[in-house]
Short mmCIF file of C-alpha atoms and ligand atoms in Angstrom, two decimals:
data_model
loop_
_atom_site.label_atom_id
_atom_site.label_comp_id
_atom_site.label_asym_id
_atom_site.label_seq_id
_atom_site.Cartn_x
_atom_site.Cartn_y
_atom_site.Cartn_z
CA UNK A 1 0.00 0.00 0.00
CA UNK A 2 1.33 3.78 -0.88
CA UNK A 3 2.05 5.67 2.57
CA UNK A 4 -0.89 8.09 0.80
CA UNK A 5 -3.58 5.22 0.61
CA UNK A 6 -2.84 3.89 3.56
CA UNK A 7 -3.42 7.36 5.36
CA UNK A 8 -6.66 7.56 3.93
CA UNK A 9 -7.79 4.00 5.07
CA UNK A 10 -7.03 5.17 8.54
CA UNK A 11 -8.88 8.80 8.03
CA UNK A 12 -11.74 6.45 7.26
CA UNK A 13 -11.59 4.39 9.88
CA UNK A 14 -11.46 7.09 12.27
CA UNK A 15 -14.35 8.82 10.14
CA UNK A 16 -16.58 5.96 10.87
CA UNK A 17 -15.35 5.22 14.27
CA UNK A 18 -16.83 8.74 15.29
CA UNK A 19 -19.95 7.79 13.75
CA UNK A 20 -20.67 4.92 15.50
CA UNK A 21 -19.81 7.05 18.44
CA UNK A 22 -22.49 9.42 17.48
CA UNK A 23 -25.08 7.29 16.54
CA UNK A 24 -24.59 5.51 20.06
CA UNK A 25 -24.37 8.57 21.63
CA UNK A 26 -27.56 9.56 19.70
CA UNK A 27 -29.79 6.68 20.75
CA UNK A 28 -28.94 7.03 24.40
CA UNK A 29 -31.08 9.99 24.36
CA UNK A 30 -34.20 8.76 22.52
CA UNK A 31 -36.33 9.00 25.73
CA UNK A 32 -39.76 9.30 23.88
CA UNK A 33 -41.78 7.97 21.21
CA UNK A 34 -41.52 9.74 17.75
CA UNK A 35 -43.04 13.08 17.30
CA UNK A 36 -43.60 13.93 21.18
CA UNK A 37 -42.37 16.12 23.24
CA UNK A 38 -39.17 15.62 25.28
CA UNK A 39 -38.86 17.99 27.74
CA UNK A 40 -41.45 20.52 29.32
CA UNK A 41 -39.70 23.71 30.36
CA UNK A 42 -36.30 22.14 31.66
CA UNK A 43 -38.29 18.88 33.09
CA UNK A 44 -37.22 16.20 30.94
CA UNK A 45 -40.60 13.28 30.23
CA UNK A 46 -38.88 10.01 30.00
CA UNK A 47 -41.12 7.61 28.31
CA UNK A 48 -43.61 5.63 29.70
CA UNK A 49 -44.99 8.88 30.81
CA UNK A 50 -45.62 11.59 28.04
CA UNK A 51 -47.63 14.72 27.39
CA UNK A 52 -50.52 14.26 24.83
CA UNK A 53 -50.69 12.59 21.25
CA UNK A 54 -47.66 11.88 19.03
CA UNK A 55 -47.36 14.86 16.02
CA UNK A 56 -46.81 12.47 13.26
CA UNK A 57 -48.56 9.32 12.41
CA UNK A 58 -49.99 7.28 13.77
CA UNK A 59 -51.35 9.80 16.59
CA UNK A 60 -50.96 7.71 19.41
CA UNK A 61 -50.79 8.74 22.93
CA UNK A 62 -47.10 9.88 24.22
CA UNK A 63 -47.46 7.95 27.24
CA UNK A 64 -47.97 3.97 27.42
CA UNK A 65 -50.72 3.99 30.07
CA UNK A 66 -53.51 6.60 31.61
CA UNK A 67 -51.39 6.98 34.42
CA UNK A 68 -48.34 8.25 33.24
CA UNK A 69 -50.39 10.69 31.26
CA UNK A 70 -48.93 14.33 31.87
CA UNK A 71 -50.06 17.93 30.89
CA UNK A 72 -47.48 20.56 29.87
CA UNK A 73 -48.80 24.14 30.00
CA UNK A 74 -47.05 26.02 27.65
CA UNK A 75 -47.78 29.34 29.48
CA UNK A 76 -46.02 28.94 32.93
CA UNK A 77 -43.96 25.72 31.68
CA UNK A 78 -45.61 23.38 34.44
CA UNK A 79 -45.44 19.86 34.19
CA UNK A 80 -48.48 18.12 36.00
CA UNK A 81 -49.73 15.13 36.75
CA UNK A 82 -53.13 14.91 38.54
CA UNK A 83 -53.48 18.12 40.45
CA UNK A 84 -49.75 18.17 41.49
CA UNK A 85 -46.72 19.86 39.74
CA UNK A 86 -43.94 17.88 38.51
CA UNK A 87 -40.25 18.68 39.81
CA UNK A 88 -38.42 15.93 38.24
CA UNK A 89 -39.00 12.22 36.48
CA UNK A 90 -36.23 9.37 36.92
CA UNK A 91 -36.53 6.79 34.76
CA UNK A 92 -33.92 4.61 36.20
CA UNK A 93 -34.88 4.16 39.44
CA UNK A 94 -38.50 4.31 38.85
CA UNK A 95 -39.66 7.48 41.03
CA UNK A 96 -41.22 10.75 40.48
CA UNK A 97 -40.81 14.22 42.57
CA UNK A 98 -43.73 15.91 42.82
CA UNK A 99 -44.60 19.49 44.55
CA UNK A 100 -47.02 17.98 47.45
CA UNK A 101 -49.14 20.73 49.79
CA UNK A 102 -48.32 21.08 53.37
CA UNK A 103 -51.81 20.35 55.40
CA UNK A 104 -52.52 23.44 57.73
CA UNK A 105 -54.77 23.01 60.77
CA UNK A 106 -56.42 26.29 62.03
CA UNK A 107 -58.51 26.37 65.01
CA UNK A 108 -60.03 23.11 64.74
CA UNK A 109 -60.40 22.23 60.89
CA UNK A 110 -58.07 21.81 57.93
CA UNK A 111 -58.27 24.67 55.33
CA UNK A 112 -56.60 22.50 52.45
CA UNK A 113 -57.09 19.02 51.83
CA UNK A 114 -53.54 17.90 50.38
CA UNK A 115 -54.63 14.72 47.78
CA UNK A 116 -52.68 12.50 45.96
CA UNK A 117 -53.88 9.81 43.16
CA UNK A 118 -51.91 7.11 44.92
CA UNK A 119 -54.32 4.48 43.67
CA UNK A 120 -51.82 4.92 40.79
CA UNK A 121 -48.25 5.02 42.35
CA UNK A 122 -47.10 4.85 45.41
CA UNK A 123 -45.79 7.36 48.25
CA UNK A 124 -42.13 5.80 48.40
CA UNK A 125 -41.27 4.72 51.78
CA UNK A 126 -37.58 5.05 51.50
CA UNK A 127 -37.63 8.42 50.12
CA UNK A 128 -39.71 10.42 52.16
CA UNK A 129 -40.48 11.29 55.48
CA UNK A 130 -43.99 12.17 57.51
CA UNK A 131 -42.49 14.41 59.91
CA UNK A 132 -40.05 12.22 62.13
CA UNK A 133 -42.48 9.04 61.55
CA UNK A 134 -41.52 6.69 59.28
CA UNK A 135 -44.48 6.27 56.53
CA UNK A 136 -46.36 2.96 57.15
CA UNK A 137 -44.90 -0.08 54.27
CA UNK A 138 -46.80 0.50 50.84
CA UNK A 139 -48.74 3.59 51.83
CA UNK A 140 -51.37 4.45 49.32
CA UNK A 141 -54.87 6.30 48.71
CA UNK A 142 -54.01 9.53 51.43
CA UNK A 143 -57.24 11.21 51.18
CA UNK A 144 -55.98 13.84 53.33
CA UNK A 145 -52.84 13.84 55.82
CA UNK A 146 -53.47 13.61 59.20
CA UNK A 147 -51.78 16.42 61.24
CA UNK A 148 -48.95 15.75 63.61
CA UNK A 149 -48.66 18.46 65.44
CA UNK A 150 -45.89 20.92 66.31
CA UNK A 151 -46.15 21.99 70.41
CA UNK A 152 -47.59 25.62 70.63
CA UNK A 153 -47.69 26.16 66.83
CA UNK A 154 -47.84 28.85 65.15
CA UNK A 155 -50.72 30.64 67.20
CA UNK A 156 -54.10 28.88 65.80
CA UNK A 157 -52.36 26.43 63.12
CA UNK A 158 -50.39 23.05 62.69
CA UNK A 159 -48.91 21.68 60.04
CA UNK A 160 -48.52 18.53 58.54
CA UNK A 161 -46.82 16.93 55.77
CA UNK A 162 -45.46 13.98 53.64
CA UNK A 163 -42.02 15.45 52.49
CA UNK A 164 -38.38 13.63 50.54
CA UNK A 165 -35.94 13.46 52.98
CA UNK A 166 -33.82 16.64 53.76
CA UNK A 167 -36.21 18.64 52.02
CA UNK A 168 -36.90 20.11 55.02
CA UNK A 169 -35.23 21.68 57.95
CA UNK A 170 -36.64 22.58 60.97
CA UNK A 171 -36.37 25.97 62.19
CA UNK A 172 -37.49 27.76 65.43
CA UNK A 173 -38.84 30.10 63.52
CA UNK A 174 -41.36 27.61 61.88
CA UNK A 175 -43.73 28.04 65.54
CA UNK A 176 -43.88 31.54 64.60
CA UNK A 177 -44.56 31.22 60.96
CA UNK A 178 -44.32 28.02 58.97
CA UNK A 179 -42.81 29.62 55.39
CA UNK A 180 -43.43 26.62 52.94
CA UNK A 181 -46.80 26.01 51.30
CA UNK A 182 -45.91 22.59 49.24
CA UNK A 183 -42.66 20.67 49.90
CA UNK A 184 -41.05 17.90 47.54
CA UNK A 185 -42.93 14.54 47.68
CA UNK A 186 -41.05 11.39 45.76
CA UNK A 187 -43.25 8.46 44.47
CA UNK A 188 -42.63 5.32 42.98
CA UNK A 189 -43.83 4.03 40.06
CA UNK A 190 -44.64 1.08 37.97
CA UNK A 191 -46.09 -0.43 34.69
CA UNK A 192 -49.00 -2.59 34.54
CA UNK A 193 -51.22 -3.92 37.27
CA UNK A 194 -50.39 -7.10 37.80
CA UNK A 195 -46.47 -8.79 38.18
CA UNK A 196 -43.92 -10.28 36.28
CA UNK A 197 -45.40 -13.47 36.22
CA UNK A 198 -48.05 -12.60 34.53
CA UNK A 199 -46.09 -12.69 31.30
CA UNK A 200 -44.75 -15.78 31.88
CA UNK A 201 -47.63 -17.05 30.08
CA UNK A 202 -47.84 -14.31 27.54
CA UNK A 203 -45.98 -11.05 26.34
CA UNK A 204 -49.42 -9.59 25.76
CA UNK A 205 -48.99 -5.74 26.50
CA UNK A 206 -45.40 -6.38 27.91
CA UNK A 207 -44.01 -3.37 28.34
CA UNK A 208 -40.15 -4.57 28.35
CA UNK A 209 -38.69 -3.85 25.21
CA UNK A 210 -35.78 -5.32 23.32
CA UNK A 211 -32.56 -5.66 25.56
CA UNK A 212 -34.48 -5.41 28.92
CA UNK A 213 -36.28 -7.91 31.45
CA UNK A 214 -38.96 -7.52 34.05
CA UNK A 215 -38.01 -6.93 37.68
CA UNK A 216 -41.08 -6.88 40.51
CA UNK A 217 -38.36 -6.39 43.59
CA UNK A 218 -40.21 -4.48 46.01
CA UNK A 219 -43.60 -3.60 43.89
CA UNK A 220 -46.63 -3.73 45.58
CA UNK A 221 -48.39 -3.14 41.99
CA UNK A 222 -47.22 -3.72 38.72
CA UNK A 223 -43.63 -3.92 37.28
CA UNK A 224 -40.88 -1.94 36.14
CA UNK A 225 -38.81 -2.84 33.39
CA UNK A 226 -34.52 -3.12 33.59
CA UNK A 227 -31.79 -3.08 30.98
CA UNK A 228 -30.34 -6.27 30.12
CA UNK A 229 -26.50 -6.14 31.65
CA UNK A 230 -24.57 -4.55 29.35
CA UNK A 231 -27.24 -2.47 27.68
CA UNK A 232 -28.52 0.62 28.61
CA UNK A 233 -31.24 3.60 27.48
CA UNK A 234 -34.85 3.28 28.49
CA UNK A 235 -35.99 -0.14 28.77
CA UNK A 236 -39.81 0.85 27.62
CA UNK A 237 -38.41 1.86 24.17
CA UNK A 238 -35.47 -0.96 23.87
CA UNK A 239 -31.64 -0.86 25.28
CA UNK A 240 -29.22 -0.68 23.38
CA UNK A 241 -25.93 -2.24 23.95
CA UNK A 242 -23.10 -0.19 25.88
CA UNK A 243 -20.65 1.87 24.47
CA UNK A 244 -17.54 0.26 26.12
CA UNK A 245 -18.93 -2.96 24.77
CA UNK A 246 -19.58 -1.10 21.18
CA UNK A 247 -16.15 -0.79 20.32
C1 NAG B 301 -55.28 11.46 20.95
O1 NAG B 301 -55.73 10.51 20.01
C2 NAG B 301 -56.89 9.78 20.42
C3 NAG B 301 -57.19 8.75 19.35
O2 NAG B 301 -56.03 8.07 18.98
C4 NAG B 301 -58.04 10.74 20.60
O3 NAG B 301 -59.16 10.03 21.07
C5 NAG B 301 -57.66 11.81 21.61
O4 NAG B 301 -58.68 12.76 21.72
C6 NAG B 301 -56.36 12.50 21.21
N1 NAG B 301 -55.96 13.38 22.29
C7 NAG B 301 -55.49 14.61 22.06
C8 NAG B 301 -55.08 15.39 23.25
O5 NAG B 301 -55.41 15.08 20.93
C1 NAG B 302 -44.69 20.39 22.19
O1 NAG B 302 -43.88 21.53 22.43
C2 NAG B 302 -44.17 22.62 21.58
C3 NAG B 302 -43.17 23.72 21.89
O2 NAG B 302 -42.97 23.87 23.26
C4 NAG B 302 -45.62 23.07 21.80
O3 NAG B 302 -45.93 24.13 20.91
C5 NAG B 302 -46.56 21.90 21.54
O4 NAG B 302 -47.88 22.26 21.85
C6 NAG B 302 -46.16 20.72 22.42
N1 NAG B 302 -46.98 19.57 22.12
C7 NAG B 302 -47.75 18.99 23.04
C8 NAG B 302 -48.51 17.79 22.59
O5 NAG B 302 -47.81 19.42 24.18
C1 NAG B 303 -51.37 27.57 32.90
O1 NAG B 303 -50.59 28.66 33.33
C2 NAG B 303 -51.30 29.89 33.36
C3 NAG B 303 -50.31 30.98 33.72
O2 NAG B 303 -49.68 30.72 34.95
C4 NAG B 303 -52.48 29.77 34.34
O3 NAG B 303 -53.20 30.98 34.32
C5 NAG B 303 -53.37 28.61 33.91
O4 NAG B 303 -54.41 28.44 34.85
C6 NAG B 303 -52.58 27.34 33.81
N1 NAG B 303 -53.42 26.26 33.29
C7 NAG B 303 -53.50 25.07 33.88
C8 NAG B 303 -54.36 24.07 33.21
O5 NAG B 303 -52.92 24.81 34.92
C1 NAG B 304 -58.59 31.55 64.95
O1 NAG B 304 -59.59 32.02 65.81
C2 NAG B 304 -59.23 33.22 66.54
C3 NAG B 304 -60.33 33.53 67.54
O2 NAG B 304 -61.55 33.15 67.02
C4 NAG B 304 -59.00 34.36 65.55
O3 NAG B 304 -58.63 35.53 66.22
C5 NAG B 304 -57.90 33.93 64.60
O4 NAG B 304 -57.71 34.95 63.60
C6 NAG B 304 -58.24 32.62 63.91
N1 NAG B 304 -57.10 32.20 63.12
C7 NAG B 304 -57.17 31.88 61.83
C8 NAG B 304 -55.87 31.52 61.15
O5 NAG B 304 -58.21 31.86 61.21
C1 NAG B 305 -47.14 26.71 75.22
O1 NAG B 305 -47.11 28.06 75.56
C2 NAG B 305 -47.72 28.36 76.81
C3 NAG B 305 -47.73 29.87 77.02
O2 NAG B 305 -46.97 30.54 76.08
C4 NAG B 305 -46.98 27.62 77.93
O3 NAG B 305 -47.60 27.89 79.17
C5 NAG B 305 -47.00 26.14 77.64
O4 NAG B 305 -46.24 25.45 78.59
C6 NAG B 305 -46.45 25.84 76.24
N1 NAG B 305 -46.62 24.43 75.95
C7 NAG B 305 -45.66 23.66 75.43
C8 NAG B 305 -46.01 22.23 75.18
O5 NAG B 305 -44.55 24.10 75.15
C1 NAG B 306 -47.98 -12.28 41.21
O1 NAG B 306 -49.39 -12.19 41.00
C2 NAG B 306 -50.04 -13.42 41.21
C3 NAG B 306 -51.50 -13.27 40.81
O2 NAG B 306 -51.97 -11.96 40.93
C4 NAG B 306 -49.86 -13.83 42.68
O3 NAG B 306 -50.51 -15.07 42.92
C5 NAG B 306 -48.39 -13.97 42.99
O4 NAG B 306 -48.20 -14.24 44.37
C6 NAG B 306 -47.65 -12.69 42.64
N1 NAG B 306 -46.21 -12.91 42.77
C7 NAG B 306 -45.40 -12.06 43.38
C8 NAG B 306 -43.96 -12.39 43.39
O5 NAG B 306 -45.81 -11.04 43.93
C1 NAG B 307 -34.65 -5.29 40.28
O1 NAG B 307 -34.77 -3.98 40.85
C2 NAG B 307 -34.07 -3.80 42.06
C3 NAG B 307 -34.39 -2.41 42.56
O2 NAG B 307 -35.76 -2.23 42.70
C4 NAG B 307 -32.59 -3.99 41.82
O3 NAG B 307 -31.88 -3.85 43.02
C5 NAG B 307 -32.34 -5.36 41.23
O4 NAG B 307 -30.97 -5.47 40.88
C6 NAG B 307 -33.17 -5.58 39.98
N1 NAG B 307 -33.03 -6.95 39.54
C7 NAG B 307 -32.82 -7.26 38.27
C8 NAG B 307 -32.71 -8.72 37.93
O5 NAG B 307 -32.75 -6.43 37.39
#
């Protein structure tokens, strides 16, 4: 081979390399069905959950079941699902911050009613805290929270609240005046109603696509669905295979 051919070989080589880089690189981020939205405001909508129908066709819904159906509004930029404002979706370990109310309690009745749709997912025990008190196993379906009270509160009122952990601090100067009206609630979610065993049988509506299996560790409902090892991406659209391994 002349030194000249054998330089452009290698500019090839390299020329492709850095595509495959790219195109890995590329699918890594395909978080969402084609033709919806990815992000609302800076809040990123990993797919299974999704903000209305697909722009090109079919139209399908954005989201793979009712529940993780969100609604972006384009005017303020707030995510929301339900009645509460999204802060944040992970869709690796399966949870969901949400902006939650604080209950107050003013001489003698509640004047909110902090509700959550937890028929749907569930208040994670791990990540939050109800005051000091540890949130009973697989809490679900809070109609309303249930006040514990701070001693001599702030004149007529208590509060009460479901909150992550270290999301709040508690201040002296909360008995004088209690400065947060919603606080940072994390819930866990799943796919599905029923568990993995279910699809034993049949891969009827399986949610786990290529590359990934189904894992029902510590689900009281449903499933979620995992990358294969070696493969990552979101497991609801298909993993592909790791970089490292790539090349
Ligand atoms: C999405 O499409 C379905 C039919 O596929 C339709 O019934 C529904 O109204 C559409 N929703 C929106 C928000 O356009
Ligand atoms: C997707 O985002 C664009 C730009 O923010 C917005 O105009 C459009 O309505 C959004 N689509 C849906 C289905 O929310
Ligand atoms: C969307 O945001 C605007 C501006 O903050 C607000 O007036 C409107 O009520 C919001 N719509 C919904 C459905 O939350
Ligand atoms: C609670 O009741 C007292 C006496 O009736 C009243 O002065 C006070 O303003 C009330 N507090 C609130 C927060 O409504
Ligand atoms: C609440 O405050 C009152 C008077 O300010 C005081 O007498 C009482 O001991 C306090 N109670 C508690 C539990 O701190
Ligand atoms: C899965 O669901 C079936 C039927 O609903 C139930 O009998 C079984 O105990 C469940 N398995 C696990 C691991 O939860
Ligand atoms: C299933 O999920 C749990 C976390 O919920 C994780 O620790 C475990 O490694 C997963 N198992 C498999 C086989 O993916």
């Amino acid at each position: 081979m002349e030194p000249l051919q054998l330089r452009e070989v290698l500019m090839f080589a390299l020329a492709l390399a850095m595509v495959v880089v790219a195109v890995a690189l590329a699918s890594d981020q395909i978080q969402t069905l084609p033709g919806c939205n990815s992000t609302c405001g800076n809040i990123q909508i990993p797919y299974p959950f999704g903000v209305g129908n697909s722009s090109t066709q079919p139209q399908q819904p954005c989201y793979l079941e009712p529940k993780f159906h969100l609604v972006c509004n384009n005017s303020n930029s707030n995510l929301l699902w339900s009645n509460l404002i999204v802060l944040s979706i992970n869709g690796i370990a399966h949870q969901m911050d949400l902006s939650f109310w604080v209950a107050r309690f003013c001489n003698d009745s509640y004047d909110n009613n902090p509700w959550i749709r937890t028929a749907d997912f569930s208040v994670s025990r791990k990540e939050n805290k109800f005051l000091t008190v540890d949130i009973p196993p697989r809490m679900r379906r809070i109609s309303s929270v249930q006040a514990a009270t701070f001693s001599n509160s702030t004149r007529d009122c208590s509060y009460s609240f479901l909150a992550k952990h270290n999301s709040y601090d508690f201040s002296t100067s909360h008995l004088q005046s209690f400065p947060y009206k919603t606080l940072p609630l994390v819930v866990d979610w799943t796919v599905g109603e029923q568990n993995c065993s279910r699809f034993e049988s049949s891969r009827n509506e399986y949610a786990c696509k290529d590359h990934s299996h189904c894992n029902d560790t510590d689900t009281d409902i449903g499933y979620r669905c995992t990358c294969d090892h070696g493969y990552q991406g979101n497991p609801y659209l298909g993993c592909t295979v790791k970089l490292r391994y790539a090349l």
